[in-house]
Amino acid sequence: MKTTGNNIDRRVRYAGEYFQRDRAMHPPAYTPIYKTSVTRSPQKALLSIEQSLSELTGPMFNHNDIGPLDHDMILNYAQDGEPIGQRIIVHGRVMDETGRGVPNTLVEAWQANAGGRYRHKKDTYLAPIDPNFGGCGRCLTDEDGYYFFRTIKPGPYPWRNYINSWRPAHIHLSIFGPSFTQRLITQMYFEGDPLIDICPIVNTIPDKDAIRRLIAPLDLNASIPLDCRAYKFDIVVRGRRSTLFENRLEGN
Amino acid sequence: MTQPLDYLKETASQTAGPYVHIGLAPAMAGFHIFEKNFTNVVAGPNTRGEHIVIEGRVFDGTGTPVRDVLLESWQASADGKYNHPEDFQQKPVDDDFRGWGRICSDFETGVYTIQTIKPGPVPGRNGKVQAPHISLWIVARGINIGLQTRLYFSDEAAANAADPVLNLIEQEERRKTLIAQRAERDGKVVYSFDIHLQGDDETVFFDV
């Protein structure tokens, strides 16, 4: 057992607080166009609290948490061949609101297969299950906040919202950061998909620019010739102020 | 012309959807893929402190259990120390305790459980002490942005009465939505903690 802490200063000190969340960039809880939100949305105002140690800290991850193929959805569930579909790379950078890369951040991804079906015991869509595709991956960002996955482009699929609703092709992404306050789940969409504009889940977001930032452009420069195309998707988590430390007297 | 402020905007949240388990808890989705999985077992056998089970359900506005919910918990050790480099307290680190759990409800019953230890008190703002608590984060289909709340303990009445966050809740009646009820069952300490997303008993959720 070891003890951490500064022997000189016995007061409890805080690293900088995180910026206030701009709720206008996020979907409100109650969005009747997305029918499931109607009974699952809190109706009372959220309680605004000051950030304490409980909010400024969060689980930390390292390479012991993930395996060597976890980021490669083309190979990480291959049984007797590779999955069917368009081979792609998804890459980008996790940054905070000041533009700094966020290192050692766990990014988890999950998606449907090329036919639009999830490997999930509750998914009953008639598209086939791909025996070689699990549909999930995870990686840690590097020192500059960069991450990448290799995968198959997911297919769109129908869902029960309106009678004839189809989800645009998308990849779910779950992002940590060094604090529980930065926890975020989002969805990445693909440039050029006509289903994006009419998707009730996309349209829970009131801000058009915030929607635009969820659409990954084709990035030919990051593609691998004769192998796979690439899509670039940058992710922004909450930024923070910083307090003075002996080893960082400049603050920010 | 003043200079622009040029801050980036946080990426917009989107619902985790009904199949969140594929990415975050594949065994629940019905298959095994990763060597190491994140689970609801927060405390190992050697973790110091009182070993407890937390059990409950998440209800929607009609009183129906949300059976596809996924929760994450974050807490301090029995000494009230977070396993994080920015916890500068002069307290021992329990190397056997990460403090984080990932929890799925049962697809049939909606019941979730967490196996952990009871945390110690941790510092709040301005020299105040916070009562022992566990932070919770909740996502599911129909939840557009993860909901954040806290779980406090019924056997900490004095500490709860002095807790700076509980005291921020103007309606005293609503404070009890954050307090888990202690009981013993088969020699184990079990705390019951239901979460209500909506309605008269709506749990207090936080904007942090």
CSV table of N, CA and C in Angstrom, one decimal, chain B residues 150 152 160-161 163 165-180 193 202 204:
chain,number,residue,atom,x,y,z
B,150,ARG,N,-26.4,10.4,-7.8
B,150,ARG,CA,-25.6,9.9,-6.7
B,150,ARG,C,-26.5,8.9,-5.9
B,152,TYR,N,-26.6,7.6,-2.0
B,152,TYR,CA,-26.2,7.8,-0.6
B,152,TYR,C,-26.7,6.6,0.2
B,160,ASN,N,-25.5,12.3,6.0
B,160,ASN,CA,-26.4,12.8,5.0
B,160,ASN,C,-27.0,14.1,5.3
B,161,ALA,N,-27.3,14.3,6.5
B,161,ALA,CA,-28.0,15.6,6.9
B,161,ALA,C,-27.0,16.8,6.7
B,163,ASP,N,-24.6,16.8,4.3
B,163,ASP,CA,-24.0,16.7,3.0
B,163,ASP,C,-24.4,17.9,2.2
B,165,VAL,N,-24.4,18.5,-1.0
B,165,VAL,CA,-25.1,18.3,-2.2
B,165,VAL,C,-26.6,17.9,-1.9
B,166,LEU,N,-26.8,17.0,-1.0
B,166,LEU,CA,-28.2,16.7,-0.6
B,166,LEU,C,-28.9,18.0,-0.1
B,167,ASN,N,-28.1,18.8,0.6
B,167,ASN,CA,-28.8,20.1,1.1
B,167,ASN,C,-29.1,21.1,0.0
B,168,LEU,N,-28.5,20.9,-1.2
B,168,LEU,CA,-28.9,21.8,-2.3
B,168,LEU,C,-30.3,21.5,-2.8
B,169,ILE,N,-30.8,20.3,-2.5
B,169,ILE,CA,-32.1,19.9,-3.0
B,169,ILE,C,-33.2,20.6,-2.2
B,170,GLU,N,-33.8,21.6,-2.8
B,170,GLU,CA,-34.7,22.5,-2.0
B,170,GLU,C,-35.9,21.7,-1.4
B,171,GLN,N,-36.5,20.8,-2.2
B,171,GLN,CA,-37.6,20.0,-1.7
B,171,GLN,C,-37.0,18.8,-0.9
B,172,GLU,N,-37.2,18.9,0.4
B,172,GLU,CA,-36.6,17.8,1.3
B,172,GLU,C,-37.1,16.5,0.9
B,173,GLU,N,-38.4,16.4,0.5
B,173,GLU,CA,-39.0,15.2,0.1
B,173,GLU,C,-38.2,14.5,-1.0
B,174,ARG,N,-37.6,15.3,-1.9
B,174,ARG,CA,-36.9,14.6,-3.0
B,174,ARG,C,-35.5,14.1,-2.6
B,175,ARG,N,-35.0,14.5,-1.5
B,175,ARG,CA,-33.6,14.0,-1.1
B,175,ARG,C,-33.6,12.5,-0.9
B,176,LYS,N,-34.7,12.0,-0.5
B,176,LYS,CA,-34.8,10.5,-0.2
B,176,LYS,C,-34.7,9.7,-1.5
B,177,THR,N,-34.8,10.4,-2.7
B,177,THR,CA,-34.7,9.6,-4.0
B,177,THR,C,-33.2,9.2,-4.2
B,178,LEU,N,-32.3,9.8,-3.4
B,178,LEU,CA,-30.9,9.5,-3.6
B,178,LEU,C,-30.4,8.6,-2.5
B,179,ILE,N,-31.2,8.1,-1.6
B,179,ILE,CA,-30.8,7.3,-0.4
B,179,ILE,C,-31.1,5.8,-0.6
B,180,ALA,N,-30.1,5.0,-0.6
B,180,ALA,CA,-30.3,3.6,-0.7
B,180,ALA,C,-30.6,3.0,0.7
B,193,PHE,N,-31.8,0.3,-4.2
B,193,PHE,CA,-31.8,1.7,-4.8
B,193,PHE,C,-32.5,1.7,-6.1
B,202,GLU,N,-39.6,11.0,-9.2
B,202,GLU,CA,-38.4,11.2,-10.1
B,202,GLU,C,-37.2,11.4,-9.3
B,204,VAL,N,-33.5,12.7,-8.4
B,204,VAL,CA,-32.8,13.9,-8.6
B,204,VAL,C,-31.6,13.6,-9.5
